[in-house]
Amino acid sequence: MQIMKAMEGYRAYSAPGKALMAGGYLVLDPKYRAYVIALSARMHAVVRAIEPKESDEFEINVSSSQFNGDHWCYTLCAETRYLPLEKNQKKNPFIEMVLVNVFKYFQPQRASKIEVEIFSDDGYHSQSTSVTKRNAFKQFSYHGKSITEVPKTGLGSSAGLVVVLTTALISVFRDEMDLQNVKNLQLVHNLAQVAHCQAQGKVGSGFDVAAATFGSIVYRRFSPQLITNLPEHMDPTYVTKLQTLVDDINWNISNARVSLPDGLKLVMGDVNSGSETTKLVSKVKCWYDSDPVRGLKVYQFINRKNEEIMTALTELNGLCRKDPDKYEVMLRALDQNEESKIQQSPEFSKIRKAVQEIRLKFRQITQESGADIEPPVQTKLLEACSRLKGVLTGVIPGAGGYDAIALIVTAESNLQLQTEGREEFAAVTWLDLHQEDVGVIEEAPLHYQNFIELT
Ligand SMILES: Nc1ncnc2c1ncn2[C@@H]1O[C@H](COP(=O)(O)OP(=O)(O)OP(=O)(O)O)[C@@H](O)[C@H]1O
Ligand SMILES: C[C@@](O)(CCOP(=O)(O)O)CC(=O)O
């Protein structure tokens, strides 16, 4: 009772990370679709508005105490058109752009102090020297370094942060924030895309923000001009243009929900390294632009293979419903690595063949563009993984490079056990993650209280 009282006025939300299994690079163009899996690693925000304030200045304190006690303290007000100022000039462009866009969109007048606590699940960062704290509901890792200094695994921490923070702030300005309501999800998505795109320097397709909002999806992006055509933040027309863009314009994105077929799961292996997506993207763009006719042909080929993968996954979904016995036999063949039986499954064969062909093309692009999309060390690792029992296929998701690898494997398989102590897997840490269907959800604020350090 005492605890419940103390939690009054708090709201909590979480949003998932992502792995782009098919469609990397191509998805930057609205012509092509991508297959995005949402992950069980989530970014969380607990929010509370303490009303009202004496002055007309809003104060927004965002803390991310897992990262050496990181916190940002912003003030903003209607008179300065909601331009956020951080008290100690600490930079976090993602938080800043969320504040700019949510405040400009809602135009709140009655100043208040707002507190937001961010928590992120382990999957987002390499966990070499962290300390675990837990309560009866959740546990989080605490690092001795700031957020910008802890190595990332590439699961989309910034998109998760932007989506969950946008949701938390919207809930302060809106009484009703039912996340089953498509209209509300669309509001979160559109505001979060604008904020993420502005913070990131307008390079991404937005698949990570879409997955954090809607969950596992087949994604087709919006036209980039929707956001790049917005004027500068301080332009007097920004507010109405933002509101129109968020509420009235059809973004024409696809976000059809998908799920991996039953009996299959996603496994991610952190290689403790990481890549800079923006550099890879600009090198690939140079490669494409140097011979656009050939570039288009290569992309069209990769796109056919991406679509084949998506079709085969849908077919597997159908087969496991229509003929569960046959499907079960196929899964067991994968489990035992019985190559001749696996080849008898047209769906498995199609997926494996299409992934091989896509990877081959990306290895060629790697050589020609200088962008390390599939560097030899990752090729070697993926080949070694493909020989393990239960592995259907594997890729370096998203932009590729030295990020975590992603495998689709049978639910029964245990890669940890199969790879323990083996030289070729020495660099890999299997992440404790699984596919998740849903995107941003409401959580119980009580689950984020009184964390105790494990000894
Ligand atoms: N828990 C957090 N608390 C505060 N800020 C965070 C948190 N997690 C991420 N961020 C912000 O997001 C930035 C990292 O975003 P970035 O887009 O570089 O990586 P990512 O989204 O994790 O990876 P990728 O884009 O490769 O999937 C951090 O520097 C910080 O500004
Ligand atoms: C290369 C690209 O298609 C995928 C990048 O994915 P990731 O950030 O590496 O997971 C860029 C994008 O879609 O934003």
Coordinates of C-alpha atoms and ligand atoms in Angstrom, one line a residue:
M1 CA 0.0 0.0 0.0
Q2 CA 2.8 2.3 1.0
I3 CA 4.7 1.5 -2.2
M4 CA 1.5 1.9 -4.4
K5 CA 1.0 5.4 -2.9
A6 CA 4.6 6.3 -3.7
M7 CA 4.2 5.2 -7.3
E8 CA 1.1 7.4 -7.9
G9 CA 1.6 9.7 -10.9
Y10 CA 4.3 7.5 -12.5
R11 CA 3.9 5.8 -15.8
A12 CA 6.3 3.4 -17.5
Y13 CA 6.8 2.2 -21.0
S14 CA 9.2 0.0 -22.9
A15 CA 10.2 -0.4 -26.6
P16 CA 12.1 -3.3 -28.3
G17 CA 15.4 -3.4 -30.1
K18 CA 15.7 -4.8 -33.6
A19 CA 17.5 -7.0 -36.1
L20 CA 17.2 -6.2 -39.8
M21 CA 17.3 -9.8 -41.2
A22 CA 16.7 -8.9 -44.9
G23 CA 16.7 -5.6 -46.7
G24 CA 19.9 -3.8 -45.5
Y25 CA 20.8 -0.8 -47.6
L26 CA 18.0 -1.4 -50.1
V27 CA 15.4 -0.3 -47.4
L28 CA 16.8 3.2 -47.6
D29 CA 14.8 3.5 -50.8
P30 CA 11.0 3.3 -50.5
K31 CA 11.0 0.9 -53.5
Y32 CA 12.2 -2.0 -51.4
R33 CA 10.8 -3.9 -48.4
A34 CA 12.7 -5.2 -45.4
Y35 CA 12.1 -7.9 -42.8
V36 CA 12.7 -6.6 -39.3
I37 CA 12.6 -8.7 -36.2
A38 CA 11.9 -6.9 -32.9
L39 CA 13.9 -8.2 -30.0
S40 CA 13.2 -8.9 -26.3
A41 CA 16.0 -6.4 -25.3
R42 CA 14.0 -3.3 -24.4
M43 CA 14.5 0.3 -23.6
H44 CA 12.4 1.5 -20.7
A45 CA 11.2 4.9 -19.5
V46 CA 9.5 5.8 -16.2
V47 CA 8.0 9.2 -16.2
R48 CA 6.4 11.5 -13.7
A49 CA 5.2 15.1 -14.0
I50 CA 5.3 17.2 -10.9
E51 CA 2.9 20.1 -11.4
P52 CA 2.8 23.0 -11.4
K53 CA 5.9 25.1 -11.3
E54 CA 6.0 28.7 -10.1
S55 CA 8.0 29.9 -13.1
D56 CA 6.9 29.5 -16.7
E57 CA 9.9 27.3 -17.4
F58 CA 9.6 23.5 -17.9
E59 CA 12.3 21.5 -16.3
I60 CA 12.9 18.0 -17.7
N61 CA 15.3 15.8 -15.9
V62 CA 16.3 12.6 -17.8
S63 CA 18.5 10.2 -16.0
S64 CA 20.2 7.0 -17.3
S65 CA 21.9 6.0 -14.1
Q66 CA 23.2 2.7 -15.5
F67 CA 25.8 4.6 -17.4
N68 CA 28.0 6.0 -14.6
G69 CA 25.0 8.1 -13.3
D70 CA 24.5 9.9 -16.7
H71 CA 21.8 12.5 -16.5
W72 CA 20.6 15.5 -18.5
C73 CA 18.7 18.5 -17.1
Y74 CA 16.9 20.6 -19.7
T75 CA 14.9 23.8 -19.3
L76 CA 12.6 25.1 -22.0
C77 CA 9.6 27.5 -22.3
A78 CA 6.9 28.7 -24.7
E79 CA 8.6 32.1 -25.1
T80 CA 11.8 30.6 -26.6
R81 CA 9.7 28.3 -28.8
Y82 CA 10.6 25.3 -26.6
L83 CA 14.3 25.4 -27.4
P84 CA 15.8 23.0 -24.8
L85 CA 18.9 24.1 -22.9
E86 CA 20.9 21.6 -21.0
K87 CA 22.2 23.1 -17.7
N88 CA 25.7 21.7 -18.0
Q89 CA 25.9 21.8 -21.8
K90 CA 25.8 17.9 -21.8
K91 CA 24.9 16.6 -25.2
N92 CA 22.5 13.9 -26.0
P93 CA 21.0 14.7 -29.5
F94 CA 18.4 12.0 -29.3
I95 CA 16.9 13.2 -26.0
E96 CA 17.1 16.8 -27.2
M97 CA 15.3 16.2 -30.5
V98 CA 12.5 14.3 -28.7
L99 CA 12.0 17.3 -26.4
V100 CA 12.0 19.8 -29.3
N101 CA 9.5 17.9 -31.3
V102 CA 7.1 16.7 -28.6
F103 CA 7.0 20.2 -27.0
K104 CA 6.5 21.9 -30.3
Y105 CA 3.8 19.5 -31.3
F106 CA 1.8 19.8 -28.0
Q107 CA 2.6 23.5 -27.3
P108 CA 2.0 23.0 -23.5
Q109 CA 1.5 26.3 -21.5
R110 CA 1.4 25.3 -17.9
A111 CA 5.0 24.7 -16.8
S112 CA 5.9 21.6 -14.8
K113 CA 8.9 19.6 -13.8
I114 CA 9.1 16.3 -15.5
E115 CA 11.3 13.4 -14.4
V116 CA 12.2 10.5 -16.7
E117 CA 14.3 7.6 -15.7
I118 CA 15.7 5.5 -18.6
F119 CA 16.6 1.8 -18.2
S120 CA 18.1 -0.4 -20.9
D121 CA 18.2 -4.2 -21.1
D122 CA 21.6 -5.9 -21.3
G123 CA 21.4 -6.9 -25.0
Y124 CA 22.1 -3.3 -26.2
H125 CA 25.6 -3.1 -24.8
S126 CA 28.6 -5.4 -24.4
Q127 CA 28.7 -6.4 -20.7
S128 CA 32.3 -6.8 -19.9
T129 CA 32.7 -5.0 -16.6
S130 CA 29.1 -4.2 -15.5
V131 CA 27.5 -4.8 -12.2
T132 CA 24.0 -6.2 -12.0
K133 CA 21.2 -4.7 -9.9
R134 CA 17.8 -6.3 -9.5
N135 CA 14.4 -6.2 -7.8
A136 CA 11.7 -8.9 -7.9
F137 CA 10.6 -8.0 -11.4
K138 CA 13.6 -6.8 -13.5
Q139 CA 17.3 -6.6 -13.5
F140 CA 19.7 -4.1 -15.2
S141 CA 23.4 -3.8 -15.7
Y142 CA 25.3 -0.8 -14.3
H143 CA 28.5 0.4 -16.1
G144 CA 31.4 2.4 -14.9
K145 CA 31.4 4.5 -18.1
S146 CA 29.1 7.1 -19.7
I147 CA 26.6 6.0 -22.4
T148 CA 28.8 7.2 -25.3
E149 CA 31.8 5.1 -24.0
V150 CA 30.2 1.7 -23.5
P151 CA 30.5 -0.5 -26.7
K152 CA 27.1 -1.1 -28.4
T153 CA 25.9 -4.4 -30.0
G154 CA 23.8 -2.6 -32.7
L155 CA 20.3 -3.4 -31.5
G156 CA 19.1 0.2 -32.0
S157 CA 19.4 1.8 -28.6
S158 CA 18.9 5.3 -29.9
A159 CA 15.6 4.3 -31.7
G160 CA 14.4 2.5 -28.5
L161 CA 15.3 5.5 -26.5
V162 CA 13.6 7.9 -28.8
V163 CA 10.4 5.8 -29.1
V164 CA 10.1 5.2 -25.3
L165 CA 10.9 8.8 -24.4
T166 CA 8.4 10.2 -27.0
T167 CA 5.7 7.8 -25.6
A168 CA 6.5 8.9 -22.0
L169 CA 6.3 12.6 -22.8
I170 CA 3.1 12.2 -24.8
S171 CA 1.6 10.5 -21.8
V172 CA 2.3 13.6 -19.8
F173 CA 0.3 15.8 -22.2
R174 CA -2.4 13.3 -23.1
D175 CA -4.8 11.8 -20.6
E176 CA -5.5 8.8 -22.9
M177 CA -2.4 6.9 -24.0
D178 CA -3.7 3.4 -24.9
L179 CA -1.0 1.8 -26.9
Q180 CA -3.5 -0.8 -28.4
N181 CA -4.9 2.2 -30.2
V182 CA -3.4 2.5 -33.7
K183 CA -3.9 6.2 -33.8
N184 CA -1.7 6.6 -30.7
L185 CA 1.0 4.3 -32.1
Q186 CA 1.0 6.3 -35.2
L187 CA 1.5 9.5 -33.2
V188 CA 4.4 8.0 -31.3
H189 CA 5.9 6.6 -34.6
N190 CA 5.6 9.9 -36.5
L191 CA 7.0 12.1 -33.8
A192 CA 9.8 9.6 -33.0
Q193 CA 10.8 9.3 -36.7
V194 CA 11.1 13.1 -37.0
A195 CA 13.2 13.3 -33.8
H196 CA 15.4 10.3 -34.6
C197 CA 16.0 11.4 -38.1
Q198 CA 17.0 15.0 -37.0
A199 CA 19.3 13.6 -34.2
Q200 CA 20.9 11.1 -36.5
G201 CA 21.6 13.5 -39.3
K202 CA 18.9 12.1 -41.7
V203 CA 20.7 9.0 -42.8
G204 CA 18.5 6.1 -41.7
S205 CA 15.5 4.4 -43.3
G206 CA 13.6 4.5 -39.9
F207 CA 13.2 0.7 -39.7
D208 CA 14.6 0.8 -36.2
V209 CA 12.1 3.4 -35.0
A210 CA 9.3 1.5 -36.8
A211 CA 10.2 -1.8 -35.1
A212 CA 10.5 -0.1 -31.7
T213 CA 7.0 1.2 -32.2
F214 CA 5.2 -1.5 -34.0
G215 CA 7.2 -4.7 -33.3
S216 CA 8.3 -7.3 -35.8
I217 CA 7.3 -6.1 -39.2
V218 CA 7.8 -6.1 -43.0
Y219 CA 8.9 -2.5 -43.4
R220 CA 8.8 -0.1 -46.3
R221 CA 10.0 3.4 -45.5
F222 CA 8.4 6.8 -45.9
S223 CA 9.7 9.3 -48.5
P224 CA 12.8 11.0 -46.8
Q225 CA 11.5 14.4 -48.1
L226 CA 8.6 14.2 -45.6
I227 CA 11.2 15.0 -42.9
T228 CA 13.9 16.8 -44.8
N229 CA 11.3 19.3 -46.1
L230 CA 10.5 20.5 -42.6
P231 CA 11.9 24.0 -42.0
E232 CA 14.5 24.8 -39.3
H233 CA 13.2 24.4 -35.7
M234 CA 13.0 28.1 -35.1
D235 CA 11.1 28.9 -38.3
P236 CA 7.7 30.3 -37.4
T237 CA 6.0 27.7 -39.6
Y238 CA 7.7 24.7 -38.0
V239 CA 5.0 24.0 -35.6
T240 CA 2.1 23.9 -38.0
K241 CA 4.2 22.0 -40.6
L242 CA 5.1 19.4 -37.9
Q243 CA 1.6 19.0 -36.7
T244 CA 0.3 18.6 -40.3
L245 CA 3.0 16.0 -41.0
V246 CA 2.3 14.1 -37.9
D247 CA -1.5 14.2 -38.0
D248 CA -2.7 14.7 -41.6
I249 CA -0.2 13.3 -44.0
N250 CA -0.2 9.7 -45.2
W251 CA 3.4 8.5 -44.8
N252 CA 2.8 5.5 -47.0
I253 CA 4.9 3.2 -44.9
S254 CA 4.4 -0.5 -44.6
N255 CA 4.5 -2.0 -41.2
A256 CA 2.7 -5.3 -41.5
R257 CA 3.3 -7.4 -38.4
V258 CA 5.2 -10.7 -38.9
S259 CA 6.5 -13.4 -36.7
L260 CA 9.1 -16.1 -37.1
P261 CA 7.5 -19.5 -37.8
D262 CA 6.8 -21.6 -34.7
G263 CA 9.7 -23.8 -33.6
L264 CA 12.3 -21.3 -34.9
K265 CA 13.9 -18.7 -32.9
L266 CA 16.4 -15.9 -33.4
V267 CA 19.8 -16.0 -31.7
M268 CA 22.2 -13.1 -31.7
G269 CA 26.0 -13.4 -31.1
D270 CA 27.9 -10.3 -30.0
V271 CA 31.4 -10.1 -31.4
N272 CA 32.3 -7.3 -29.1
S273 CA 33.2 -4.8 -31.8
G274 CA 30.6 -2.7 -33.6
S275 CA 30.5 -0.7 -36.8
E276 CA 29.6 2.8 -37.8
T277 CA 26.4 2.5 -39.9
T278 CA 26.7 6.1 -41.3
K279 CA 30.2 5.5 -42.8
L280 CA 29.1 2.2 -44.3
V281 CA 26.0 3.8 -45.8
S282 CA 28.0 6.6 -47.4
K283 CA 30.6 4.2 -48.9
V284 CA 27.9 2.0 -50.4
K285 CA 26.1 5.1 -51.8
C286 CA 29.4 6.2 -53.5
W287 CA 29.7 2.7 -54.9
Y288 CA 26.1 2.7 -56.2
D289 CA 26.4 6.2 -57.7
S290 CA 29.7 5.4 -59.5
D291 CA 27.7 3.1 -61.8
P292 CA 23.9 3.5 -61.1
V293 CA 22.9 1.1 -64.0
R294 CA 24.9 -1.7 -62.5
G295 CA 24.0 -0.7 -59.0
L296 CA 20.3 -0.9 -59.8
K297 CA 20.8 -4.4 -61.3
V298 CA 22.6 -5.6 -58.2
Y299 CA 19.9 -4.1 -55.9
Q300 CA 17.1 -5.7 -58.0
F301 CA 18.8 -9.0 -57.7
I302 CA 19.2 -8.7 -53.9
N303 CA 15.6 -7.5 -53.7
R304 CA 14.3 -10.6 -55.5
K305 CA 16.2 -12.7 -52.9
N306 CA 15.0 -10.7 -50.0
E307 CA 11.4 -11.2 -51.2
E308 CA 12.1 -14.9 -51.7
I309 CA 13.1 -15.1 -48.0
M310 CA 10.0 -13.3 -46.9
T311 CA 7.8 -15.5 -49.0
A312 CA 9.4 -18.7 -47.7
L313 CA 9.0 -17.5 -44.1
T314 CA 5.3 -16.9 -44.8
E315 CA 5.0 -20.4 -46.4
L316 CA 6.7 -21.9 -43.3
N317 CA 4.1 -20.1 -41.1
G318 CA 1.4 -21.7 -43.3
L319 CA 2.9 -25.2 -43.3
C320 CA 3.3 -25.3 -39.5
R321 CA -0.4 -24.6 -39.2
K322 CA -1.6 -26.8 -42.1
D323 CA 0.7 -29.8 -41.7
P324 CA 2.3 -29.7 -38.2
D325 CA 3.6 -33.3 -38.4
K326 CA 5.5 -32.7 -41.6
Y327 CA 6.8 -29.4 -40.2
E328 CA 7.9 -31.1 -37.1
V329 CA 9.9 -33.7 -39.1
M330 CA 11.6 -30.8 -41.0
L331 CA 12.5 -29.1 -37.7
R332 CA 14.0 -32.3 -36.3
A333 CA 16.1 -32.7 -39.5
L334 CA 17.5 -29.2 -38.9
D335 CA 18.1 -30.1 -35.3
Q336 CA 20.2 -33.2 -36.3
N337 CA 21.8 -31.4 -39.2
E338 CA 20.6 -34.1 -41.6
E339 CA 21.5 -32.3 -44.9
S340 CA 19.7 -34.7 -47.2
K341 CA 16.5 -34.3 -45.3
I342 CA 16.8 -30.5 -45.0
Q343 CA 17.2 -30.3 -48.8
Q344 CA 13.9 -32.0 -49.2
S345 CA 12.2 -28.9 -47.6
P346 CA 11.7 -26.4 -50.4
E347 CA 11.2 -23.6 -47.9
F348 CA 14.4 -24.2 -45.9
S349 CA 16.4 -24.6 -49.1
K350 CA 14.9 -21.4 -50.6
I351 CA 15.9 -19.4 -47.5
R352 CA 19.4 -20.9 -47.3
K353 CA 20.0 -20.4 -51.0
A354 CA 18.7 -16.8 -51.0
V355 CA 20.7 -15.8 -48.0
Q356 CA 23.9 -17.3 -49.6
E357 CA 23.2 -15.3 -52.8
I358 CA 22.6 -12.1 -50.9
R359 CA 25.7 -12.5 -48.8
L360 CA 27.8 -13.2 -51.9
K361 CA 26.6 -10.0 -53.5
F362 CA 27.4 -8.1 -50.3
R363 CA 30.8 -9.6 -50.3
Q364 CA 31.3 -8.3 -53.8
I365 CA 30.0 -4.8 -52.8
T366 CA 32.4 -5.0 -49.8
Q367 CA 35.4 -5.5 -52.1
E368 CA 34.3 -2.8 -54.6
S369 CA 33.1 -0.1 -52.2
G370 CA 35.6 -0.5 -49.3
A371 CA 32.6 -0.7 -46.9
D372 CA 33.2 -3.7 -44.6
I373 CA 29.6 -5.1 -45.0
E374 CA 30.7 -8.7 -44.7
P375 CA 34.4 -8.8 -43.8
P376 CA 36.2 -12.1 -44.0
V377 CA 36.3 -12.7 -40.3
Q378 CA 32.5 -12.5 -40.2
T379 CA 32.2 -14.8 -43.2
K380 CA 34.3 -17.4 -41.4
L381 CA 32.1 -17.1 -38.3
L382 CA 28.9 -17.4 -40.2
E383 CA 30.2 -20.4 -42.1
A384 CA 31.2 -22.1 -38.8
C385 CA 27.7 -21.3 -37.4
S386 CA 26.0 -22.9 -40.4
R387 CA 27.6 -26.2 -39.5
L388 CA 26.1 -26.2 -36.0
K389 CA 23.1 -28.3 -35.3
G390 CA 19.8 -26.5 -35.6
V391 CA 21.0 -23.5 -37.6
L392 CA 18.7 -22.7 -40.6
T393 CA 20.6 -19.6 -41.6
G394 CA 22.6 -16.6 -40.4
V395 CA 23.4 -13.0 -41.4
I396 CA 25.2 -9.9 -40.2
P397 CA 22.0 -7.9 -39.7
G398 CA 21.4 -4.4 -40.9
A399 CA 24.4 -2.6 -42.3
G400 CA 26.6 -5.6 -41.6
G401 CA 30.2 -5.1 -40.5
Y402 CA 31.4 -6.0 -37.1
D403 CA 28.1 -5.9 -35.3
A404 CA 26.5 -8.9 -33.6
I405 CA 25.6 -11.8 -36.0
A406 CA 22.0 -13.0 -36.2
L407 CA 21.0 -16.7 -36.7
I408 CA 17.6 -18.3 -37.2
V409 CA 17.7 -21.6 -35.4
T410 CA 15.4 -24.3 -34.1
A411 CA 13.8 -23.6 -30.7
E412 CA 15.4 -26.7 -29.3
S413 CA 19.0 -25.9 -30.3
N414 CA 21.6 -24.8 -27.7
L415 CA 24.4 -22.9 -29.4
Q416 CA 26.0 -22.1 -26.1
L417 CA 26.5 -25.8 -25.4
Q418 CA 27.7 -26.6 -28.9
T419 CA 30.2 -23.8 -29.1
E420 CA 31.7 -23.7 -25.6
G421 CA 35.5 -23.9 -25.6
R422 CA 35.7 -24.0 -29.4
E423 CA 38.4 -21.8 -31.0
E424 CA 36.3 -20.6 -34.0
F425 CA 33.6 -19.2 -31.6
A426 CA 36.0 -17.6 -29.1
A427 CA 35.0 -14.1 -30.0
V428 CA 31.2 -14.7 -29.7
T429 CA 29.0 -14.0 -26.7
W430 CA 25.5 -15.5 -27.3
L431 CA 23.0 -12.8 -26.2
D432 CA 20.1 -13.8 -24.0
L433 CA 17.4 -12.5 -26.4
H434 CA 14.5 -13.7 -28.4
Q435 CA 12.1 -12.4 -31.1
E436 CA 9.3 -10.3 -29.8
D437 CA 6.1 -9.6 -31.7
V438 CA 5.0 -6.3 -30.0
G439 CA 6.5 -2.9 -30.1
V440 CA 6.1 -0.1 -27.5
I441 CA 4.0 -1.2 -24.5
E442 CA 3.0 0.2 -21.1
E443 CA 4.7 -1.3 -18.1
A444 CA 4.1 -1.2 -14.4
P445 CA 6.0 1.6 -12.7
L446 CA 6.4 -0.5 -9.6
H447 CA 8.7 -2.8 -11.5
Y448 CA 11.4 -0.2 -11.6
Q449 CA 11.8 0.5 -7.9
N450 CA 14.4 -0.4 -5.3
F451 CA 17.1 -2.2 -7.3
I452 CA 19.6 -4.0 -5.2
E453 CA 23.2 -4.9 -6.3
L454 CA 23.8 -8.6 -6.6
T455 CA 26.8 -9.8 -4.7
Ligands
LIG1 N1 20.3 4.2 -22.2 C1 20.5 5.3 -22.8 N2 20.4 6.5 -22.1 C2 20.6 7.7 -22.7 N3 20.9 7.8 -24.0 C3 21.0 6.7 -24.8 C4 20.8 5.4 -24.2 N4 21.0 4.5 -25.1 C5 21.3 5.1 -26.3 N5 21.3 6.4 -26.1 C6 21.6 7.5 -27.1 O1 21.8 6.9 -28.3 C7 23.2 7.0 -28.8 C8 23.6 5.7 -29.5 O2 22.9 5.7 -30.7 P1 23.4 5.0 -32.1 O3 22.4 5.2 -33.1 O4 24.8 5.4 -32.3 O5 23.5 3.5 -31.7 P2 22.4 2.3 -31.7 O6 21.1 2.9 -32.0 O7 22.5 1.6 -30.4 O8 23.0 1.3 -32.7 P3 22.7 1.0 -34.2 O9 22.2 2.3 -34.8 O10 24.0 0.5 -34.8 O11 21.6 0.0 -34.1 C9 23.9 7.2 -27.5 O12 25.2 7.9 -27.8 C10 23.0 8.1 -26.7 O13 23.0 9.4 -27.2
LIG2 C1 22.1 0.2 -44.0 C2 20.8 0.3 -43.3 O1 19.8 -0.2 -44.3 C3 20.6 -0.6 -42.1 C4 21.4 -0.2 -40.9 O2 21.1 -1.2 -39.9 P1 21.9 -1.2 -38.5 O3 21.8 0.1 -37.9 O4 23.2 -1.7 -38.8 O5 21.1 -2.3 -37.7 C5 20.5 1.7 -43.0 C6 19.0 2.0 -42.6 O6 18.1 1.3 -43.1 O7 18.8 2.9 -41.8

